[in-house]
């Protein structure tokens, strides 16, 4: 999974860099900008953002301000705090997911197209619901992990 | 009811003032039942997003260009060189004009009611460099111009002899200022004055397209008003449009004059022959492609009504 | 409605304090606006995700990736050696090297983390060997690392320009003056502090030795030194948009890292890509939901209500600026830079314009304050990363860091607010 995500994310980010690079080269050196490149790059860009966020959930490296964690000294305290955090994340995240689902249904129904090449934009729009879904899955995994740690701690 | 209306220009611009006057009129006509809150400068999102949000009923109203993402046929509204002068424009886009009627139908498919058309200007080309044979579309002039990411504008730029470069609007000003490109296609004198005034050294009034905005309202928001208020709103909108048609041409001249007098921009004087040559070239190069995109039969049907 | 908005912000701060990941903190605030304030969520996901599609934002992952590659590849080490050749032998010189190297790295990377990540592992042990206390060395490099956000390119300025519709190039230039001033403050402060350290110094080299060393290390550093030239020259010279320059910096850094400095290996390259993508993903979902919250505020006219509420207290410009700096300092203590800008900039810009502060000067005010937020506890992401890299306890780094913040940042924060020319001189010079 780790290797897979490395290749996937590095591939996406390099693809995006390459797309921008091609735009400079064609405009500046060849004087013939590629039409529709920008709208094509939207797909890897959005998926890069969303899958990057999913990976942050997987690795549990989302940005957080661990203010209270510094004040709490015990291992058990940290685990309880983490459980509270994950429960809030899960509640809020599922609510957001329901709105992302609404958005996806809308995108499916309207089936928008990009302005020059008429590519269906649904394939980038669906990233949000997919990403939030996976993020919730990983959040749930972390929640169970913390609960197990708390149980194991209590059993000792 | 408390309605939110978005538009794309900054506060205190012509359209902003006209819309505020419209809002006041609506409040008076409905005896205070309906108040319209104006959100200038795309504060609620750019026009493509706003149109979608109106379609789902998240925003009530807007006065803005038509966005073709949900229905590519909406491109008919900014079809290049459809109208050649203000009289033709009024016949095509004004009350009961063929394009306006078909746009109302297309909006209806997105749960949106069109209340009025708002003629803005004929489009032109703003340059931050000296024009190179601006009246002759038969050869390339080597000038790189920013075009919006819309196919018909890109093709039009090319047909008129420029090197079109699709750069997002958010980066366009900087791109011209630093010299990544030397001009812009896709707007008109007023638009260039609003967004590109510091980088406009010359203006080519090539009449590339007729810019028309539409005052639209979400069907859901409209349905919440009682019949009387709906009628008052529609009447006010019709007045708003009628008023605009009387001043639009003069307004366009005024903005060209401001470009020239306030900024010292050179306004290129194109002869009728030059304008016809440009129109002919674009019709020949661009129309077949764009017609194909919107559906050749459907598009030709509208062109037939216009007599083109 | 303003009460509901304040409640939403309170919930945001509360969940933040509990250690909930930032995207969900914003989600919790959205829930307050939705359930208690009755603001529609309809179409908000659509709006938010279309904001993410803005190509301007694409510069962020690319500048971050350029920074990550730089730390992995030895590009940073060559810069460090070069700067060291000039002043390494002077008493306190190594500390100055830290500040100046971070500034140069800042001209390549758009993030405040690159400096500490790239030169912390090299310079902290070296400084300790030469007699600087380890926690002081860590604090100094972490503080200097933030110059990455003040010296263009800068992620925070891209975000500021994007949310307030201000020229990003002008914003870049606005923080450059204050950034250089902070670099100067740190250097001066370091020279003064090092009087008390028991330092091991190299013999002062003869002029010819010095010249030879500078020439040799300068030659080595040339491919690295070309990076800022390409990026900033490309942007201000009219060849590329900032996003394209960011892409080019990545494309350029790859062969330089793989074949010239050879520090970049296939695996470290993959790691760099994954790390940058993950960091950016975390930023982007946070941006998504904070933009939605910000849009709800606009939708309900909260910024205008805030301006009138504040004007009822005072309309005195100096007082308001001091008040805003204190507010931003408090915000910076608990929130990260990008978040602070997305939330605060649209709320306060109308107020700033009402008291005659231009959007470009406000960019500098926000830029300096939010950069400082990276090292002010309790939430001091850059300082904590520094502590991890320097392998010292957070509590040990905080005292020297506070001295540097008070002497290096705080004066510049007030200067930036009260002396507009400091931030406006360069943008004006370039015609913005
Ligand atoms: Na930087
Ligand atoms: Na902080």
CSV table of N, CA, C and O and ligand atoms in Angstrom, one decimal, chain C residues 105-111 147-154, ligand 1:
chain,number,residue,atom,x,y,z
C,105,UNK,N,17.2,29.7,0.4
C,105,UNK,CA,16.3,28.6,0.2
C,105,UNK,C,14.8,29.1,0.0
C,105,UNK,O,14.1,28.6,-0.8
C,106,UNK,N,14.5,30.1,0.8
C,106,UNK,CA,13.2,30.7,0.7
C,106,UNK,C,12.9,31.3,-0.7
C,106,UNK,O,11.7,31.4,-1.1
C,107,UNK,N,13.9,31.6,-1.4
C,107,UNK,CA,13.7,32.1,-2.8
C,107,UNK,C,13.5,31.0,-3.8
C,107,UNK,O,13.2,31.3,-4.9
C,108,UNK,N,13.5,29.8,-3.3
C,108,UNK,CA,13.2,28.6,-4.2
C,108,UNK,C,11.9,28.0,-3.7
C,108,UNK,O,11.0,27.7,-4.5
C,109,UNK,N,11.9,27.7,-2.4
C,109,UNK,CA,10.7,27.0,-1.8
C,109,UNK,C,9.6,28.0,-1.5
C,109,UNK,O,9.9,29.1,-1.1
C,110,UNK,N,8.4,27.5,-1.6
C,110,UNK,CA,7.2,28.4,-1.2
C,110,UNK,C,6.8,28.1,0.2
C,110,UNK,O,5.8,28.8,0.7
C,111,UNK,N,7.4,27.2,0.9
C,111,UNK,CA,6.9,26.8,2.2
C,111,UNK,C,7.9,27.3,3.4
C,111,UNK,O,9.0,27.5,3.1
C,147,UNK,N,11.4,32.4,6.8
C,147,UNK,CA,11.7,33.3,5.7
C,147,UNK,C,11.2,32.8,4.4
C,147,UNK,O,10.9,33.5,3.5
C,148,UNK,N,11.1,31.4,4.4
C,148,UNK,CA,10.5,30.8,3.2
C,148,UNK,C,9.1,31.3,2.8
C,148,UNK,O,8.8,31.3,1.6
C,149,UNK,N,8.4,31.8,3.8
C,149,UNK,CA,7.1,32.3,3.5
C,149,UNK,C,7.1,33.8,3.2
C,149,UNK,O,6.1,34.4,2.7
C,150,UNK,N,8.2,34.5,3.5
C,150,UNK,CA,8.3,35.9,3.3
C,150,UNK,C,9.1,36.3,2.1
C,150,UNK,O,8.9,37.4,1.5
C,151,UNK,N,10.0,35.4,1.7
C,151,UNK,CA,10.8,35.7,0.5
C,151,UNK,C,10.1,34.9,-0.6
C,151,UNK,O,9.8,33.7,-0.5
C,152,UNK,N,9.8,35.6,-1.7
C,152,UNK,CA,9.0,34.9,-2.8
C,152,UNK,C,9.8,33.8,-3.4
C,152,UNK,O,11.0,33.9,-3.4
C,153,UNK,N,9.1,32.8,-3.9
C,153,UNK,CA,7.7,32.5,-3.9
C,153,UNK,C,7.2,32.1,-2.5
C,153,UNK,O,8.0,31.7,-1.7
C,154,UNK,N,5.8,32.2,-2.3
C,154,UNK,CA,5.3,32.0,-1.0
C,154,UNK,C,3.9,31.4,-1.1
C,154,UNK,O,3.0,32.0,-1.7
D,1,LIG,NA1,9.7,31.5,-0.5
